[in-house]
Structures are given as structure tokens and as C-alpha cells.
Amino acid sequence: MSELNLILLGPPGSGKGTQGERLQEDFRLPYYATGDILRAAVRDSTDLGSTAKEYMDRGDLVPDEVIIGVIGERVEGPDAADGFILDGFPRTVGQAEALGQEMDDLNRGITAVLLIDVDDDEVVRRLGGRRTCVKNGHIFHVEFDPPKNEDVCDVCGARLVIREDDKPEVIRNRLAQYHEKTKPLVSCYSERGLLKQFDGKLDPEEVGNRIRALLATLKMEEEL
Ligand SMILES: [Zn+2]
């Protein structure tokens, strides 16, 4: 039985969410974005969800062992029997080791770590060009989807602004944090031969095709 147990890595604005959704459709795998499954555990009041909620209510970070527990429950579940796509976890080497232990316990392994690489300037260009309508949140992009009139929403006529999160200095700060945490993780997976790098500057369609081609090869190799 060949599984596709995948981890998606990439900076904000790399389009990894889009790739995750495509993989989910193409390979019929569950897509676990960490934030979403953590919120779902809290909503469903599972034991771990309730523990996570205590930390969140205090404004503290949810500790690794709780997050790994929540992810473990999903990975062990029937939906993930043929594999899964993880997005947003692991973020640190410590989390990667905990996940590796969990997979060992299940007699499974990570198939591949897909890194969608985009340089910082491109991320700032992509995210920093967003303009959001103050009234209804309609989103435009100065370069890729410009409004007909500058700073005016085409849909409802409200003013367009740059959201706090889309300000270049805020984006660069997030990127600095991303690099600091992700670099050791990337080297760790690279040393284990699991890292597969994709040029996120390419058209998303092309990135998707390359990922699919790689996974088809990995599946075939495993079935031989
Ligand atoms: Zn609008």
C-alpha cells in the first residue's frame, strides 16, 4: 500500500495553499492546515482541543505536544489512511522530530517535503500590492488585478486601503521570522533526502504540474 504523506513548506504568498488544494483534489488526500485543525479540535471540544483552548484563552502559544497530539489524531484517522497533506506544521526542528516519532510509532514515514520557494522581493510584490475595500473587504492588486479607478472599489465604490498585514515592513518582518524558523527545518529534511524544491515564481499551474509529476514518480517507484 503506497501512501503520500506530504508536508508543504513555503513563505507567505508562495501559493502553497493553492497547491495544497490542488493536491487534495488530484490525489484525494485530506489537507490539514494546522490553524484549521486546531480550531476544529477546539470547536469539537476534544480532550486535546480543550487543552489547546486553555492556552489560547490565556493568549499563550499552544505547546508542541498538544499540537502534535491534535495532528496525530488526524493522521491516525481513517481519512488519512492513504496519506495526507500538512500545511503549517512542522514549523520547527523540534516539531519535525515529534512528527517523525509519531510516524515511526505508526510504522509510516513522510513521503516528501514540498518546498515552494519564492524570494522575499517577490513575496513583497505579491502581498504588498493588495488593496482591500474598507466596506466589504473586496480585494484588488495594483499589478495583477487593478481597480478601474485608483483606490476605489470596482464592486461597491468604497475606498481601497493597504491592510496592516500587507504593509511591506510587516511582510518583511514575517519573512524574517519565517526564514529564521524554516531554514533549520529545510536543512533537516534536505539531509534526510525528503526535500523537493519548486520554483514558486513560475505560474501556479506549472508548479502544480511539476509537483504532480514528482509524486507520480514517487508513487511508481514505491509500487515497483
Ligand atoms: Zn468593495
mmCIF file of N, CA and C in Angstrom, residues 20-69:
data_model
loop_
_atom_site.group_PDB
_atom_site.id
_atom_site.type_symbol
_atom_site.label_atom_id
_atom_site.label_comp_id
_atom_site.label_asym_id
_atom_site.label_seq_id
_atom_site.Cartn_x
_atom_site.Cartn_y
_atom_site.Cartn_z
ATOM 1 N N GLY A 20 -1.801 23.119 -2.184
ATOM 2 C CA GLY A 20 -2.395 22.159 -1.247
ATOM 3 C C GLY A 20 -3.788 21.750 -1.680
ATOM 4 N N GLU A 21 -4.580 22.744 -2.102
ATOM 5 C CA GLU A 21 -5.942 22.449 -2.546
ATOM 6 C C GLU A 21 -5.940 21.584 -3.802
ATOM 7 N N ARG A 22 -5.011 21.857 -4.708
ATOM 8 C CA ARG A 22 -4.927 21.041 -5.929
ATOM 9 C C ARG A 22 -4.530 19.610 -5.626
ATOM 10 N N LEU A 23 -3.569 19.468 -4.722
ATOM 11 C CA LEU A 23 -3.128 18.120 -4.349
ATOM 12 C C LEU A 23 -4.272 17.343 -3.713
ATOM 13 N N GLN A 24 -5.035 18.066 -2.914
ATOM 14 C CA GLN A 24 -6.169 17.463 -2.240
ATOM 15 C C GLN A 24 -7.141 16.886 -3.273
ATOM 16 N N GLU A 25 -7.399 17.658 -4.338
ATOM 17 C CA GLU A 25 -8.312 17.204 -5.393
ATOM 18 C C GLU A 25 -7.690 16.079 -6.216
ATOM 19 N N ASP A 26 -6.445 16.290 -6.649
ATOM 20 C CA ASP A 26 -5.830 15.348 -7.588
ATOM 21 C C ASP A 26 -5.556 13.987 -6.975
ATOM 22 N N PHE A 27 -5.152 13.985 -5.709
ATOM 23 C CA PHE A 27 -4.768 12.715 -5.102
ATOM 24 C C PHE A 27 -5.773 12.258 -4.032
ATOM 25 N N ARG A 28 -6.843 13.015 -3.883
ATOM 26 C CA ARG A 28 -7.889 12.705 -2.893
ATOM 27 C C ARG A 28 -7.298 12.477 -1.505
ATOM 28 N N LEU A 29 -6.507 13.447 -1.088
ATOM 29 C CA LEU A 29 -5.891 13.363 0.236
ATOM 30 C C LEU A 29 -6.475 14.445 1.123
ATOM 31 N N PRO A 30 -6.582 14.191 2.429
ATOM 32 C CA PRO A 30 -7.025 15.262 3.319
ATOM 33 C C PRO A 30 -5.938 16.328 3.462
ATOM 34 N N TYR A 31 -6.361 17.569 3.505
ATOM 35 C CA TYR A 31 -5.443 18.713 3.589
ATOM 36 C C TYR A 31 -5.581 19.315 4.980
ATOM 37 N N TYR A 32 -4.523 19.208 5.766
ATOM 38 C CA TYR A 32 -4.584 19.693 7.138
ATOM 39 C C TYR A 32 -3.766 20.967 7.302
ATOM 40 N N ALA A 33 -4.453 22.099 7.284
ATOM 41 C CA ALA A 33 -3.799 23.353 7.634
ATOM 42 C C ALA A 33 -3.883 23.453 9.151
ATOM 43 N N THR A 34 -2.715 23.583 9.815
ATOM 44 C CA THR A 34 -2.656 23.461 11.272
ATOM 45 C C THR A 34 -3.654 24.345 11.999
ATOM 46 N N GLY A 35 -3.723 25.622 11.608
ATOM 47 C CA GLY A 35 -4.646 26.537 12.265
ATOM 48 C C GLY A 35 -6.074 26.004 12.226
ATOM 49 N N ASP A 36 -6.477 25.500 11.056
ATOM 50 C CA ASP A 36 -7.840 24.999 10.881
ATOM 51 C C ASP A 36 -8.128 23.789 11.758
ATOM 52 N N ILE A 37 -7.186 22.840 11.814
ATOM 53 C CA ILE A 37 -7.496 21.633 12.570
ATOM 54 C C ILE A 37 -7.430 21.891 14.078
ATOM 55 N N LEU A 38 -6.605 22.854 14.456
ATOM 56 C CA LEU A 38 -6.563 23.248 15.864
ATOM 57 C C LEU A 38 -7.901 23.888 16.255
ATOM 58 N N ARG A 39 -8.382 24.777 15.398
ATOM 59 C CA ARG A 39 -9.684 25.412 15.668
ATOM 60 C C ARG A 39 -10.811 24.371 15.683
ATOM 61 N N ALA A 40 -10.718 23.382 14.786
ATOM 62 C CA ALA A 40 -11.750 22.342 14.733
ATOM 63 C C ALA A 40 -11.746 21.521 16.020
ATOM 64 N N ALA A 41 -10.545 21.209 16.540
ATOM 65 C CA ALA A 41 -10.445 20.436 17.785
ATOM 66 C C ALA A 41 -11.039 21.224 18.943
ATOM 67 N N VAL A 42 -10.799 22.547 18.941
ATOM 68 C CA VAL A 42 -11.353 23.404 19.991
ATOM 69 C C VAL A 42 -12.881 23.423 19.871
ATOM 70 N N ARG A 43 -13.367 23.582 18.652
ATOM 71 C CA ARG A 43 -14.816 23.649 18.400
ATOM 72 C C ARG A 43 -15.500 22.351 18.821
ATOM 73 N N ASP A 44 -14.861 21.209 18.502
ATOM 74 C CA ASP A 44 -15.459 19.909 18.823
ATOM 75 C C ASP A 44 -15.204 19.493 20.269
ATOM 76 N N SER A 45 -14.517 20.363 21.021
ATOM 77 C CA SER A 45 -14.194 20.086 22.427
ATOM 78 C C SER A 45 -13.605 18.705 22.657
ATOM 79 N N THR A 46 -12.682 18.267 21.800
ATOM 80 C CA THR A 46 -11.950 17.032 22.088
ATOM 81 C C THR A 46 -11.067 17.324 23.307
ATOM 82 N N ASP A 47 -10.524 16.266 23.934
ATOM 83 C CA ASP A 47 -9.675 16.463 25.118
ATOM 84 C C ASP A 47 -8.527 17.415 24.806
ATOM 85 N N LEU A 48 -7.868 17.133 23.672
ATOM 86 C CA LEU A 48 -6.735 17.978 23.286
ATOM 87 C C LEU A 48 -7.199 19.374 22.892
ATOM 88 N N GLY A 49 -8.357 19.431 22.267
ATOM 89 C CA GLY A 49 -8.927 20.719 21.878
ATOM 90 C C GLY A 49 -9.174 21.595 23.092
ATOM 91 N N SER A 50 -9.690 20.979 24.164
ATOM 92 C CA SER A 50 -9.954 21.735 25.394
ATOM 93 C C SER A 50 -8.650 22.220 26.020
ATOM 94 N N THR A 51 -7.618 21.356 25.962
ATOM 95 C CA THR A 51 -6.311 21.772 26.479
ATOM 96 C C THR A 51 -5.770 22.934 25.659
ATOM 97 N N ALA A 52 -5.874 22.810 24.334
ATOM 98 C CA ALA A 52 -5.388 23.885 23.447
ATOM 99 C C ALA A 52 -6.107 25.190 23.752
ATOM 100 N N LYS A 53 -7.417 25.087 24.009
ATOM 101 C CA LYS A 53 -8.228 26.276 24.256
ATOM 102 C C LYS A 53 -7.753 27.019 25.509
ATOM 103 N N GLU A 54 -7.360 26.246 26.549
ATOM 104 C CA GLU A 54 -6.872 26.890 27.776
ATOM 105 C C GLU A 54 -5.681 27.794 27.478
ATOM 106 N N TYR A 55 -4.770 27.292 26.648
ATOM 107 C CA TYR A 55 -3.601 28.107 26.286
ATOM 108 C C TYR A 55 -4.022 29.312 25.455
ATOM 109 N N MET A 56 -4.905 29.046 24.465
ATOM 110 C CA MET A 56 -5.314 30.123 23.579
ATOM 111 C C MET A 56 -6.055 31.218 24.353
ATOM 112 N N ASP A 57 -6.906 30.810 25.299
ATOM 113 C CA ASP A 57 -7.667 31.782 26.095
ATOM 114 C C ASP A 57 -6.743 32.666 26.928
ATOM 115 N N ARG A 58 -5.615 32.075 27.352
ATOM 116 C CA ARG A 58 -4.655 32.868 28.132
ATOM 117 C C ARG A 58 -3.759 33.701 27.233
ATOM 118 N N GLY A 59 -3.918 33.507 25.917
ATOM 119 C CA GLY A 59 -3.075 34.243 24.970
ATOM 120 C C GLY A 59 -1.691 33.627 24.828
ATOM 121 N N ASP A 60 -1.544 32.371 25.313
ATOM 122 C CA ASP A 60 -0.253 31.689 25.202
ATOM 123 C C ASP A 60 -0.198 30.859 23.928
ATOM 124 N N LEU A 61 1.023 30.549 23.504
ATOM 125 C CA LEU A 61 1.205 29.640 22.374
ATOM 126 C C LEU A 61 0.817 28.234 22.805
ATOM 127 N N VAL A 62 0.148 27.521 21.912
ATOM 128 C CA VAL A 62 -0.200 26.132 22.208
ATOM 129 C C VAL A 62 1.087 25.308 22.115
ATOM 130 N N PRO A 63 1.432 24.555 23.208
ATOM 131 C CA PRO A 63 2.702 23.830 23.187
ATOM 132 C C PRO A 63 2.743 22.731 22.114
ATOM 133 N N ASP A 64 3.963 22.417 21.700
ATOM 134 C CA ASP A 64 4.169 21.424 20.646
ATOM 135 C C ASP A 64 3.452 20.106 20.904
ATOM 136 N N GLU A 65 3.532 19.617 22.169
ATOM 137 C CA GLU A 65 2.959 18.288 22.406
ATOM 138 C C GLU A 65 1.443 18.277 22.200
ATOM 139 N N VAL A 66 0.807 19.423 22.420
ATOM 140 C CA VAL A 66 -0.641 19.489 22.185
ATOM 141 C C VAL A 66 -0.929 19.518 20.681
ATOM 142 N N ILE A 67 -0.166 20.334 19.970
ATOM 143 C CA ILE A 67 -0.357 20.418 18.518
ATOM 144 C C ILE A 67 -0.077 19.063 17.869
ATOM 145 N N ILE A 68 1.012 18.430 18.261
ATOM 146 C CA ILE A 68 1.354 17.134 17.666
ATOM 147 C C ILE A 68 0.268 16.102 17.992
ATOM 148 N N GLY A 69 -0.320 16.225 19.194
ATOM 149 C CA GLY A 69 -1.422 15.335 19.568
ATOM 150 C C GLY A 69 -2.613 15.515 18.645
#
